[in-house]
Amino acid sequence: MYEGLSRGETMPIARHLSLITLDGVKDLIARKVDFTCRYELVGGTGDGKPLYQCIYVVGDEELILVAAKVQKHGPKVRHFAVWPGLVNHHTNYGDGRPVSIDLDIRNAPEGDGGSDGDLG
């Protein structure tokens, strides 16, 4: 069900997501493009704190937030811890709606997601 990416990151292979960087999100905001965003639980840190990835939805297209710098094996999905990462990201680059998140890492997909060192 999951295909391994660099450094143990996983992403469902049944979904086709486009990529977006923070600069791309800033561009959406500057152009006043309507979008929504959601945070998907992807696993936990070594100390059991949940990690999330951010999905932006523009029209019918889903875009996963990736780091601007491309790594050796391709784009790196940005992961967020709840505080301050996810809260700050949503405050600055969210869709204006209150955010609702799942804090229980037992509900995460197979694998722990691991810390990727980019806790936005």
Tab-separated table of C-alpha atoms in Angstrom:
chain	number	residue	atom	x	y	z
A	1	MET	CA	0.000	0.000	0.000
A	2	TYR	CA	2.896	2.406	0.629
A	3	GLU	CA	5.945	2.992	-1.496
A	4	GLY	CA	9.152	4.047	0.255
A	5	LEU	CA	10.585	7.472	-0.462
A	6	SER	CA	13.925	8.841	0.668
A	7	ARG	CA	14.817	8.329	4.327
A	8	GLY	CA	11.769	6.218	5.148
A	9	GLU	CA	9.100	8.734	4.126
A	10	THR	CA	5.936	7.132	2.848
A	11	MET	CA	3.168	8.326	0.608
A	12	PRO	CA	0.118	6.416	-0.588
A	13	ILE	CA	0.810	5.332	-4.161
A	14	ALA	CA	-2.892	5.223	-5.036
A	15	ARG	CA	-3.108	9.026	-4.834
A	16	HIS	CA	-1.809	11.367	-7.470
A	17	LEU	CA	-0.706	14.606	-5.858
A	18	SER	CA	0.985	17.545	-7.478
A	19	LEU	CA	3.736	19.362	-5.610
A	20	ILE	CA	3.729	22.870	-4.162
A	21	THR	CA	6.420	24.782	-2.301
A	22	LEU	CA	5.955	27.546	0.231
A	23	ASP	CA	6.697	30.063	-2.535
A	24	GLY	CA	3.869	28.489	-4.538
A	25	VAL	CA	1.521	28.927	-1.575
A	26	LYS	CA	2.604	32.559	-1.206
A	27	ASP	CA	1.823	33.028	-4.912
A	28	LEU	CA	-1.682	31.566	-4.447
A	29	ILE	CA	-2.293	33.977	-1.583
A	30	ALA	CA	-0.893	36.986	-3.504
A	31	ARG	CA	-3.099	36.174	-6.512
A	32	LYS	CA	-6.105	35.636	-4.205
A	33	VAL	CA	-6.676	32.111	-5.552
A	34	ASP	CA	-9.315	30.190	-3.584
A	35	PHE	CA	-7.848	27.141	-1.859
A	36	THR	CA	-8.345	24.937	1.150
A	37	CYS	CA	-5.742	23.062	3.104
A	38	ARG	CA	-5.761	20.069	5.382
A	39	TYR	CA	-3.203	18.312	7.538
A	40	GLU	CA	-2.817	14.563	7.309
A	41	LEU	CA	-1.295	12.549	10.127
A	42	VAL	CA	1.692	10.659	8.728
A	43	GLY	CA	3.326	9.270	11.855
A	44	GLY	CA	5.230	10.348	14.895
A	45	THR	CA	8.591	11.485	16.122
A	46	GLY	CA	10.845	9.201	18.140
A	47	ASP	CA	9.279	10.582	21.304
A	48	GLY	CA	5.712	9.893	20.151
A	49	LYS	CA	4.689	13.359	18.983
A	50	PRO	CA	2.491	13.358	15.866
A	51	LEU	CA	3.778	14.570	12.482
A	52	TYR	CA	1.600	15.935	9.691
A	53	GLN	CA	1.869	16.714	6.004
A	54	CYS	CA	-0.050	19.593	4.444
A	55	ILE	CA	-2.299	19.165	1.413
A	56	TYR	CA	-3.530	22.224	-0.484
A	57	VAL	CA	-6.618	21.852	-2.654
A	58	VAL	CA	-7.037	24.251	-5.568
A	59	GLY	CA	-10.131	23.446	-7.600
A	60	ASP	CA	-9.980	19.685	-8.190
A	61	GLU	CA	-6.202	19.480	-7.781
A	62	GLU	CA	-4.506	18.292	-4.597
A	63	LEU	CA	-0.984	19.600	-3.971
A	64	ILE	CA	1.334	18.299	-1.280
A	65	LEU	CA	3.673	20.801	0.387
A	66	VAL	CA	7.328	20.029	-0.290
A	67	ALA	CA	10.595	21.739	0.613
A	68	ALA	CA	11.864	24.200	-1.989
A	69	LYS	CA	15.304	22.574	-2.146
A	70	VAL	CA	15.238	19.296	-4.068
A	71	GLN	CA	17.113	16.483	-2.352
A	72	LYS	CA	19.238	13.794	-4.007
A	73	HIS	CA	16.212	11.517	-4.447
A	74	GLY	CA	13.718	14.234	-5.368
A	75	PRO	CA	11.374	16.591	-3.543
A	76	LYS	CA	11.055	16.170	0.202
A	77	VAL	CA	7.592	16.296	1.767
A	78	ARG	CA	7.452	18.859	4.578
A	79	HIS	CA	6.337	17.485	7.916
A	80	PHE	CA	5.039	19.527	10.802
A	81	ALA	CA	4.878	18.964	14.534
A	82	VAL	CA	1.771	20.535	16.066
A	83	TRP	CA	3.585	23.273	17.958
A	84	PRO	CA	4.935	25.560	16.746
A	85	GLY	CA	5.242	24.209	13.183
A	86	LEU	CA	1.709	23.314	12.141
A	87	VAL	CA	0.087	26.128	14.138
A	88	ASN	CA	2.435	28.769	12.708
A	89	HIS	CA	2.157	27.401	9.178
A	90	HIS	CA	-1.636	27.421	9.276
A	91	THR	CA	-1.733	30.910	10.786
A	92	ASN	CA	0.502	32.288	8.020
A	93	TYR	CA	-0.371	30.122	5.003
A	94	GLY	CA	-3.649	28.380	5.796
A	95	ASP	CA	-7.071	28.907	4.293
A	96	GLY	CA	-8.475	30.924	7.200
A	97	ARG	CA	-10.610	28.110	8.584
A	98	PRO	CA	-10.031	26.685	12.064
A	99	VAL	CA	-7.782	23.648	11.883
A	100	SER	CA	-8.849	20.238	13.173
A	101	ILE	CA	-6.155	17.611	13.693
A	102	ASP	CA	-5.834	14.024	14.886
A	103	LEU	CA	-3.334	13.860	17.749
A	104	ASP	CA	-3.264	10.056	18.109
A	105	ILE	CA	-0.309	8.565	16.209
A	106	ARG	CA	-1.996	5.144	16.429
A	107	ASN	CA	-4.248	6.468	13.635
A	108	ALA	CA	-1.274	7.200	11.355
A	109	PRO	CA	-0.568	5.115	8.266
A	110	GLU	CA	1.772	2.142	8.560
A	111	GLY	CA	5.239	3.226	9.705
A	112	ASP	CA	6.103	5.997	12.111
A	113	GLY	CA	6.799	8.732	9.564
A	114	GLY	CA	10.047	9.487	11.340
A	115	SER	CA	11.561	12.862	11.911
A	116	ASP	CA	12.683	14.397	8.659
A	117	GLY	CA	14.479	17.342	10.170
A	118	ASP	CA	12.138	19.780	8.423
A	119	LEU	CA	9.531	20.408	11.056
A	120	GLY	CA	8.381	23.582	9.282
